[in-house]
Amino acid sequence: MGDMLELEYDEDMISLLEAVWGEGFLSPGGTEEVDRVVGNKDLSQASILDIGCGIGGAAIHLARTRQPGRVTGIDIEENLVHKAQELANKKNVSAICHFQRVDPGPLPFQPCSFDVVFSKDSIIHIADKFSLAKNIYEVLRNDGWFIGSDWLSGYEGEPSPQMQAYIDAEGLDFGLASASTYQEAFNAAGFVDVEIDERNAWYRNQARAERDNLAGPLYERLVAQVGEDFLNREIDVWDKMIIVLDSGELRPTHLRARKPA
Ligand SMILES: C[S@@+](CC[C@H](N)C(=O)[O-])C[C@H]1O[C@@H](n2cnc3c(N)ncnc32)[C@H](O)[C@@H]1O
């Protein structure tokens, strides 16, 4: 990521996203989607790293439901990490759930520190998938897993005008890549059993429901919280996103890869 002088996820954005996606979440699907991402993988006693933990929803859900040994959430925005730690305290998991701010770039952990590296919809912000995959591989113990979800592109090269319009409307620092780039990056790092499970159909429906919720039942409350202009801009983002979900250029995807024993 480039230098970030502005917060990408400020208070208004956090309020809006939590209203649509649930307490602690800056990504779709809430705790149910975290359960689908992790599936029946046994995390008991596991040491878990959550890359791009945001305000902690996923990490805290894992801490509450999967009996891990320890969950470490990292994010580049101090305010998010702070909120995540507050939520962990509120949910009584702060003994095993810690959050820390990191600088963009190499993961600041010793080799072989984690049994599982998890990430939900955050790698999109990290442009160099090859360096990241290599870095995840290094911090994982042998036979450890990367388990996560992310927003991938359904195209190689330049985005269409519709996709560019969506990216511009989001205003986020996106580093989108295709499934084949992710596959190559995981393979090049040394991972095996790479699984890429495309979730476009699920999110196409979900995004429509979210958009209708924003423009309907949530509208008055959110106008009071974030203001009408901000809310209307975000509804426009959803409209633009639905176009590129329908075209298949934006592809939410579950990802898994194993570091050999
Ligand atoms: C869409 S949000 C998802 C947050 C959280 N995983 C969730 O599901 O609610 C993306 C997150 O990635 C974080 N992020 C962006 N670049 C990052 C980087 N280089 N390292 C770690 N986190 C990063 C952002 O600050 C943001 O919190």
mmCIF file of C-alpha atoms and ligand atoms in Angstrom:
data_model
loop_
_atom_site.group_PDB
_atom_site.id
_atom_site.type_symbol
_atom_site.label_atom_id
_atom_site.label_comp_id
_atom_site.label_asym_id
_atom_site.label_seq_id
_atom_site.Cartn_x
_atom_site.Cartn_y
_atom_site.Cartn_z
ATOM 1 C CA MET A 1 0.000 0.000 0.000
ATOM 2 C CA GLY A 2 1.112 3.547 -0.529
ATOM 3 C CA ASP A 3 1.460 6.132 2.193
ATOM 4 C CA MET A 4 -1.868 6.607 3.849
ATOM 5 C CA LEU A 5 -2.392 10.105 5.118
ATOM 6 C CA GLU A 6 -6.142 9.650 5.418
ATOM 7 C CA LEU A 7 -8.043 6.935 7.230
ATOM 8 C CA GLU A 8 -9.704 4.672 4.711
ATOM 9 C CA TYR A 9 -12.153 3.398 7.315
ATOM 10 C CA ASP A 10 -13.216 6.482 9.264
ATOM 11 C CA GLU A 11 -16.008 6.698 11.867
ATOM 12 C CA ASP A 12 -18.799 7.281 9.329
ATOM 13 C CA MET A 13 -17.634 4.398 7.176
ATOM 14 C CA ILE A 14 -17.364 2.110 10.212
ATOM 15 C CA SER A 15 -20.898 3.035 11.378
ATOM 16 C CA LEU A 16 -22.316 2.356 7.951
ATOM 17 C CA LEU A 17 -20.503 -0.933 7.411
ATOM 18 C CA GLU A 18 -21.374 -2.245 10.876
ATOM 19 C CA ALA A 19 -25.031 -1.349 10.263
ATOM 20 C CA VAL A 20 -25.035 -3.424 7.074
ATOM 21 C CA TRP A 21 -22.642 -6.211 8.005
ATOM 22 C CA GLY A 22 -22.937 -6.559 11.783
ATOM 23 C CA GLU A 23 -21.063 -5.590 14.927
ATOM 24 C CA GLY A 24 -17.307 -5.774 14.439
ATOM 25 C CA PHE A 25 -17.426 -6.302 10.659
ATOM 26 C CA LEU A 26 -16.071 -4.260 7.765
ATOM 27 C CA SER A 27 -16.827 -7.052 5.295
ATOM 28 C CA PRO A 28 -19.915 -8.977 4.212
ATOM 29 C CA GLY A 29 -21.608 -11.971 5.739
ATOM 30 C CA GLY A 30 -20.833 -11.489 9.439
ATOM 31 C CA THR A 31 -20.134 -14.437 11.687
ATOM 32 C CA GLU A 32 -21.946 -16.884 9.375
ATOM 33 C CA GLU A 33 -19.577 -16.080 6.538
ATOM 34 C CA VAL A 34 -16.579 -16.514 8.871
ATOM 35 C CA ASP A 35 -17.973 -19.967 9.715
ATOM 36 C CA ARG A 36 -18.271 -20.787 6.005
ATOM 37 C CA VAL A 37 -14.706 -19.589 5.323
ATOM 38 C CA VAL A 38 -13.270 -21.723 8.124
ATOM 39 C CA GLY A 39 -15.576 -24.696 7.532
ATOM 40 C CA ASN A 40 -14.867 -27.705 9.718
ATOM 41 C CA LYS A 41 -11.163 -26.940 10.154
ATOM 42 C CA ASP A 42 -10.223 -27.698 13.759
ATOM 43 C CA LEU A 43 -8.719 -24.556 15.324
ATOM 44 C CA SER A 44 -8.580 -25.760 18.917
ATOM 45 C CA GLN A 45 -5.390 -24.587 20.637
ATOM 46 C CA ALA A 46 -4.234 -23.059 17.333
ATOM 47 C CA SER A 47 -2.227 -19.879 17.242
ATOM 48 C CA ILE A 48 -4.020 -17.725 14.645
ATOM 49 C CA LEU A 49 -2.925 -14.561 12.844
ATOM 50 C CA ASP A 50 -5.695 -12.412 11.301
ATOM 51 C CA ILE A 51 -4.268 -10.112 8.597
ATOM 52 C CA GLY A 52 -6.346 -6.945 8.173
ATOM 53 C CA CYS A 53 -8.469 -7.586 11.266
ATOM 54 C CA GLY A 54 -10.380 -4.304 10.994
ATOM 55 C CA ILE A 55 -12.538 -3.773 14.078
ATOM 56 C CA GLY A 56 -12.154 -7.385 15.123
ATOM 57 C CA GLY A 57 -15.446 -9.123 14.261
ATOM 58 C CA ALA A 58 -13.891 -12.184 12.628
ATOM 59 C CA ALA A 59 -10.999 -12.656 15.066
ATOM 60 C CA ILE A 60 -13.313 -12.290 18.060
ATOM 61 C CA HIS A 61 -15.808 -14.730 16.578
ATOM 62 C CA LEU A 62 -12.999 -17.276 16.101
ATOM 63 C CA ALA A 63 -11.834 -16.684 19.677
ATOM 64 C CA ARG A 64 -15.365 -17.208 21.010
ATOM 65 C CA THR A 65 -16.314 -20.255 19.008
ATOM 66 C CA ARG A 66 -13.241 -22.275 17.961
ATOM 67 C CA GLN A 67 -11.218 -22.646 21.185
ATOM 68 C CA PRO A 68 -7.983 -21.318 19.680
ATOM 69 C CA GLY A 69 -4.900 -20.917 21.852
ATOM 70 C CA ARG A 70 -4.368 -17.350 20.742
ATOM 71 C CA VAL A 71 -5.655 -14.965 18.069
ATOM 72 C CA THR A 72 -3.499 -12.033 16.944
ATOM 73 C CA GLY A 73 -5.196 -9.454 14.755
ATOM 74 C CA ILE A 74 -3.118 -6.953 12.804
ATOM 75 C CA ASP A 75 -4.167 -3.883 10.878
ATOM 76 C CA ILE A 76 -2.515 -0.754 9.562
ATOM 77 C CA GLU A 77 -5.071 1.639 11.084
ATOM 78 C CA GLU A 78 -4.628 2.443 14.777
ATOM 79 C CA ASN A 79 -8.272 3.410 15.319
ATOM 80 C CA LEU A 80 -9.451 0.028 13.997
ATOM 81 C CA VAL A 81 -7.065 -1.948 16.185
ATOM 82 C CA HIS A 82 -8.185 0.087 19.187
ATOM 83 C CA LYS A 83 -11.851 -0.616 18.466
ATOM 84 C CA ALA A 84 -11.080 -4.300 17.943
ATOM 85 C CA GLN A 85 -9.408 -4.525 21.367
ATOM 86 C CA GLU A 86 -12.398 -2.763 22.974
ATOM 87 C CA LEU A 87 -14.767 -5.251 21.384
ATOM 88 C CA ALA A 88 -12.583 -8.170 22.534
ATOM 89 C CA ASN A 89 -12.792 -6.797 26.085
ATOM 90 C CA LYS A 90 -16.565 -6.424 25.806
ATOM 91 C CA LYS A 91 -16.918 -9.984 24.497
ATOM 92 C CA ASN A 92 -14.641 -11.360 27.244
ATOM 93 C CA VAL A 93 -11.992 -12.814 24.950
ATOM 94 C CA SER A 94 -9.173 -10.365 25.613
ATOM 95 C CA ALA A 95 -7.153 -13.082 27.413
ATOM 96 C CA ILE A 96 -6.617 -14.874 24.090
ATOM 97 C CA CYS A 97 -7.351 -12.164 21.524
ATOM 98 C CA HIS A 98 -4.869 -9.356 20.881
ATOM 99 C CA PHE A 99 -4.729 -6.671 18.252
ATOM 100 C CA GLN A 100 -1.772 -4.660 17.068
ATOM 101 C CA ARG A 101 -1.108 -1.974 14.513
ATOM 102 C CA VAL A 102 1.509 -2.801 11.920
ATOM 103 C CA ASP A 103 3.119 -0.911 9.094
ATOM 104 C CA PRO A 104 2.243 -2.051 5.595
ATOM 105 C CA GLY A 105 4.899 -4.459 4.352
ATOM 106 C CA PRO A 106 6.532 -7.595 5.741
ATOM 107 C CA LEU A 107 4.647 -9.301 8.573
ATOM 108 C CA PRO A 108 6.509 -8.439 11.814
ATOM 109 C CA PHE A 109 6.655 -11.989 13.222
ATOM 110 C CA GLN A 110 9.278 -14.674 13.623
ATOM 111 C CA PRO A 111 9.252 -17.562 11.147
ATOM 112 C CA CYS A 112 6.939 -20.458 12.070
ATOM 113 C CA SER A 113 4.930 -18.413 14.613
ATOM 114 C CA PHE A 114 1.368 -19.429 13.655
ATOM 115 C CA ASP A 115 -0.654 -22.582 12.993
ATOM 116 C CA VAL A 116 -3.194 -20.691 10.910
ATOM 117 C CA VAL A 117 -3.068 -17.416 9.042
ATOM 118 C CA PHE A 118 -6.583 -16.106 8.487
ATOM 119 C CA SER A 119 -7.699 -13.068 6.530
ATOM 120 C CA LYS A 120 -11.105 -11.771 5.552
ATOM 121 C CA ASP A 121 -11.415 -9.425 2.594
ATOM 122 C CA SER A 122 -8.215 -7.514 3.355
ATOM 123 C CA ILE A 123 -5.608 -8.890 0.970
ATOM 124 C CA ILE A 124 -7.355 -6.886 -1.740
ATOM 125 C CA HIS A 125 -5.561 -3.898 -0.204
ATOM 126 C CA ILE A 126 -2.125 -5.498 -0.579
ATOM 127 C CA ALA A 127 -0.982 -5.238 -4.184
ATOM 128 C CA ASP A 128 1.960 -7.674 -4.217
ATOM 129 C CA LYS A 129 0.321 -11.071 -3.746
ATOM 130 C CA PHE A 130 3.632 -12.901 -4.355
ATOM 131 C CA SER A 131 5.503 -11.196 -1.511
ATOM 132 C CA LEU A 132 2.510 -11.579 0.761
ATOM 133 C CA ALA A 133 2.104 -15.312 0.029
ATOM 134 C CA LYS A 134 5.825 -15.844 0.676
ATOM 135 C CA ASN A 135 5.575 -13.911 3.918
ATOM 136 C CA ILE A 136 2.505 -15.866 5.085
ATOM 137 C CA TYR A 137 4.353 -19.093 4.273
ATOM 138 C CA GLU A 138 7.304 -17.985 6.420
ATOM 139 C CA VAL A 139 5.258 -17.118 9.506
ATOM 140 C CA LEU A 140 3.267 -20.373 9.313
ATOM 141 C CA ARG A 141 4.434 -23.533 11.045
ATOM 142 C CA ASN A 142 4.923 -26.629 8.910
ATOM 143 C CA ASP A 143 1.548 -28.185 8.049
ATOM 144 C CA GLY A 144 -0.097 -24.838 8.871
ATOM 145 C CA TRP A 145 -2.912 -23.362 6.811
ATOM 146 C CA PHE A 146 -3.786 -20.094 5.216
ATOM 147 C CA ILE A 147 -7.585 -19.790 5.368
ATOM 148 C CA GLY A 148 -9.386 -16.716 4.180
ATOM 149 C CA SER A 149 -11.575 -14.842 1.787
ATOM 150 C CA ASP A 150 -10.861 -11.958 -0.512
ATOM 151 C CA TRP A 151 -12.253 -9.924 -3.367
ATOM 152 C CA LEU A 152 -10.642 -11.015 -6.631
ATOM 153 C CA SER A 153 -10.896 -9.696 -10.176
ATOM 154 C CA GLY A 154 -12.486 -11.782 -12.900
ATOM 155 C CA TYR A 155 -10.204 -10.232 -15.527
ATOM 156 C CA GLU A 156 -6.501 -9.881 -16.254
ATOM 157 C CA GLY A 157 -5.019 -6.493 -17.041
ATOM 158 C CA GLU A 158 -7.003 -3.289 -17.201
ATOM 159 C CA PRO A 159 -10.456 -2.945 -15.603
ATOM 160 C CA SER A 160 -13.494 -2.177 -17.753
ATOM 161 C CA PRO A 161 -14.968 1.351 -17.480
ATOM 162 C CA GLN A 162 -17.690 -0.088 -15.193
ATOM 163 C CA MET A 163 -15.079 -1.688 -12.955
ATOM 164 C CA GLN A 164 -13.018 1.494 -12.909
ATOM 165 C CA ALA A 165 -16.147 3.466 -11.987
ATOM 166 C CA TYR A 166 -16.723 1.099 -9.061
ATOM 167 C CA ILE A 167 -13.098 1.302 -7.884
ATOM 168 C CA ASP A 168 -13.176 5.110 -8.118
ATOM 169 C CA ALA A 169 -16.476 5.293 -6.227
ATOM 170 C CA GLU A 170 -15.108 3.074 -3.427
ATOM 171 C CA GLY A 171 -12.118 5.354 -3.084
ATOM 172 C CA LEU A 172 -10.227 2.524 -1.384
ATOM 173 C CA ASP A 173 -6.648 1.573 -2.089
ATOM 174 C CA PHE A 174 -7.350 -1.602 -4.065
ATOM 175 C CA GLY A 175 -4.782 -4.045 -5.452
ATOM 176 C CA LEU A 176 -7.132 -6.464 -7.193
ATOM 177 C CA ALA A 177 -5.791 -9.649 -8.776
ATOM 178 C CA SER A 178 -7.274 -12.663 -10.532
ATOM 179 C CA ALA A 179 -7.629 -16.225 -9.219
ATOM 180 C CA SER A 180 -4.738 -17.350 -11.425
ATOM 181 C CA THR A 181 -2.468 -14.704 -9.865
ATOM 182 C CA TYR A 182 -3.411 -15.912 -6.368
ATOM 183 C CA GLN A 183 -2.839 -19.531 -7.446
ATOM 184 C CA GLU A 184 0.583 -18.671 -8.892
ATOM 185 C CA ALA A 185 1.529 -16.633 -5.821
ATOM 186 C CA PHE A 186 0.609 -19.470 -3.408
ATOM 187 C CA ASN A 187 2.387 -22.059 -5.556
ATOM 188 C CA ALA A 188 5.494 -19.907 -5.922
ATOM 189 C CA ALA A 189 5.653 -19.480 -2.144
ATOM 190 C CA GLY A 190 5.642 -23.274 -1.674
ATOM 191 C CA PHE A 191 2.029 -23.870 -0.622
ATOM 192 C CA VAL A 192 0.207 -27.072 -1.575
ATOM 193 C CA ASP A 193 -3.495 -28.031 -1.602
ATOM 194 C CA VAL A 194 -4.445 -24.578 -2.859
ATOM 195 C CA GLU A 195 -8.248 -24.219 -3.004
ATOM 196 C CA ILE A 196 -10.001 -21.305 -4.652
ATOM 197 C CA ASP A 197 -13.750 -21.312 -4.139
ATOM 198 C CA GLU A 198 -15.525 -18.585 -6.009
ATOM 199 C CA ARG A 199 -18.439 -16.856 -4.199
ATOM 200 C CA ASN A 200 -19.698 -14.413 -6.799
ATOM 201 C CA ALA A 201 -23.200 -15.959 -6.972
ATOM 202 C CA TRP A 202 -23.655 -15.715 -3.192
ATOM 203 C CA TYR A 203 -22.546 -12.095 -2.977
ATOM 204 C CA ARG A 204 -24.525 -10.978 -6.024
ATOM 205 C CA ASN A 205 -27.716 -11.760 -4.119
ATOM 206 C CA GLN A 206 -26.410 -10.571 -0.794
ATOM 207 C CA ALA A 207 -25.279 -7.210 -2.184
ATOM 208 C CA ARG A 208 -28.757 -6.499 -3.542
ATOM 209 C CA ALA A 209 -30.271 -7.176 -0.120
ATOM 210 C CA GLU A 210 -27.651 -4.907 1.487
ATOM 211 C CA ARG A 211 -28.361 -2.116 -0.983
ATOM 212 C CA ASP A 212 -32.127 -2.388 -0.340
ATOM 213 C CA ASN A 213 -31.504 -2.385 3.390
ATOM 214 C CA LEU A 214 -29.388 0.800 3.124
ATOM 215 C CA ALA A 215 -31.976 2.565 0.976
ATOM 216 C CA GLY A 216 -34.907 1.209 3.047
ATOM 217 C CA PRO A 217 -35.021 0.078 6.690
ATOM 218 C CA LEU A 218 -31.586 1.486 7.619
ATOM 219 C CA TYR A 219 -31.929 4.779 5.780
ATOM 220 C CA GLU A 220 -33.346 7.151 8.433
ATOM 221 C CA ARG A 221 -31.117 5.863 11.217
ATOM 222 C CA LEU A 222 -28.020 6.122 9.036
ATOM 223 C CA VAL A 223 -28.887 9.617 7.806
ATOM 224 C CA ALA A 224 -28.898 10.660 11.466
ATOM 225 C CA GLN A 225 -25.558 8.937 12.038
ATOM 226 C CA VAL A 226 -23.524 9.671 8.907
ATOM 227 C CA GLY A 227 -25.531 12.298 6.994
ATOM 228 C CA GLU A 228 -27.559 12.039 3.813
ATOM 229 C CA ASP A 229 -24.758 12.899 1.364
ATOM 230 C CA PHE A 230 -22.420 10.245 2.694
ATOM 231 C CA LEU A 231 -25.181 7.639 2.760
ATOM 232 C CA ASN A 232 -26.350 8.421 -0.779
ATOM 233 C CA ARG A 233 -22.762 8.184 -2.021
ATOM 234 C CA GLU A 234 -22.443 4.770 -0.425
ATOM 235 C CA ILE A 235 -25.721 3.575 -1.962
ATOM 236 C CA ASP A 236 -24.221 4.647 -5.299
ATOM 237 C CA VAL A 237 -21.117 2.567 -4.495
ATOM 238 C CA TRP A 238 -23.389 -0.451 -3.934
ATOM 239 C CA ASP A 239 -25.141 0.204 -7.284
ATOM 240 C CA LYS A 240 -21.786 0.321 -9.058
ATOM 241 C CA MET A 241 -20.585 -2.783 -7.200
ATOM 242 C CA ILE A 242 -23.702 -4.769 -8.195
ATOM 243 C CA ILE A 243 -22.942 -4.031 -11.876
ATOM 244 C CA VAL A 244 -19.456 -5.548 -11.618
ATOM 245 C CA LEU A 245 -20.658 -8.449 -9.482
ATOM 246 C CA ASP A 246 -23.220 -9.208 -12.211
ATOM 247 C CA SER A 247 -20.567 -8.936 -14.946
ATOM 248 C CA GLY A 248 -18.254 -11.235 -12.976
ATOM 249 C CA GLU A 249 -15.430 -8.679 -12.843
ATOM 250 C CA LEU A 250 -15.603 -8.601 -9.039
ATOM 251 C CA ARG A 251 -15.381 -12.060 -7.505
ATOM 252 C CA PRO A 252 -15.516 -12.581 -3.734
ATOM 253 C CA THR A 253 -13.652 -15.842 -3.166
ATOM 254 C CA HIS A 254 -12.708 -18.274 -0.406
ATOM 255 C CA LEU A 255 -9.046 -19.271 -0.334
ATOM 256 C CA ARG A 256 -7.124 -22.066 1.334
ATOM 257 C CA ALA A 257 -3.544 -23.265 1.093
ATOM 258 C CA ARG A 258 -1.343 -25.572 3.190
ATOM 259 C CA LYS A 259 2.324 -25.292 4.041
ATOM 260 C CA PRO A 260 3.716 -28.810 3.636
ATOM 261 C CA ALA A 261 4.566 -30.782 6.786
HETATM 262 C C1 LIG B 1 -12.550 -4.708 4.102
HETATM 263 S S1 LIG B 1 -11.682 -4.457 5.588
HETATM 264 C C2 LIG B 1 -11.910 -6.051 6.357
HETATM 265 C C3 LIG B 1 -11.664 -6.015 7.831
HETATM 266 C C4 LIG B 1 -11.961 -7.319 8.579
HETATM 267 N N1 LIG B 1 -11.135 -8.411 8.103
HETATM 268 C C5 LIG B 1 -13.397 -7.693 8.462
HETATM 269 O O1 LIG B 1 -13.707 -8.718 7.812
HETATM 270 O O2 LIG B 1 -14.239 -6.976 9.008
HETATM 271 C C6 LIG B 1 -9.976 -4.463 5.100
HETATM 272 C C7 LIG B 1 -8.990 -4.210 6.227
HETATM 273 O O3 LIG B 1 -7.654 -4.395 5.756
HETATM 274 C C8 LIG B 1 -6.825 -3.426 6.397
HETATM 275 N N2 LIG B 1 -5.571 -3.319 5.644
HETATM 276 C C9 LIG B 1 -5.311 -2.640 4.514
HETATM 277 N N3 LIG B 1 -4.040 -2.796 4.131
HETATM 278 C C10 LIG B 1 -3.444 -3.600 5.037
HETATM 279 C C11 LIG B 1 -2.121 -4.129 5.205
HETATM 280 N N4 LIG B 1 -1.137 -3.850 4.357
HETATM 281 N N5 LIG B 1 -1.883 -4.929 6.275
HETATM 282 C C12 LIG B 1 -2.872 -5.217 7.162
HETATM 283 N N6 LIG B 1 -4.142 -4.734 7.052
HETATM 284 C C13 LIG B 1 -4.434 -3.941 6.017
HETATM 285 C C14 LIG B 1 -7.691 -2.186 6.416
HETATM 286 O O4 LIG B 1 -7.235 -1.204 7.318
HETATM 287 C C15 LIG B 1 -9.042 -2.805 6.790
HETATM 288 O O5 LIG B 1 -9.200 -2.884 8.183
#
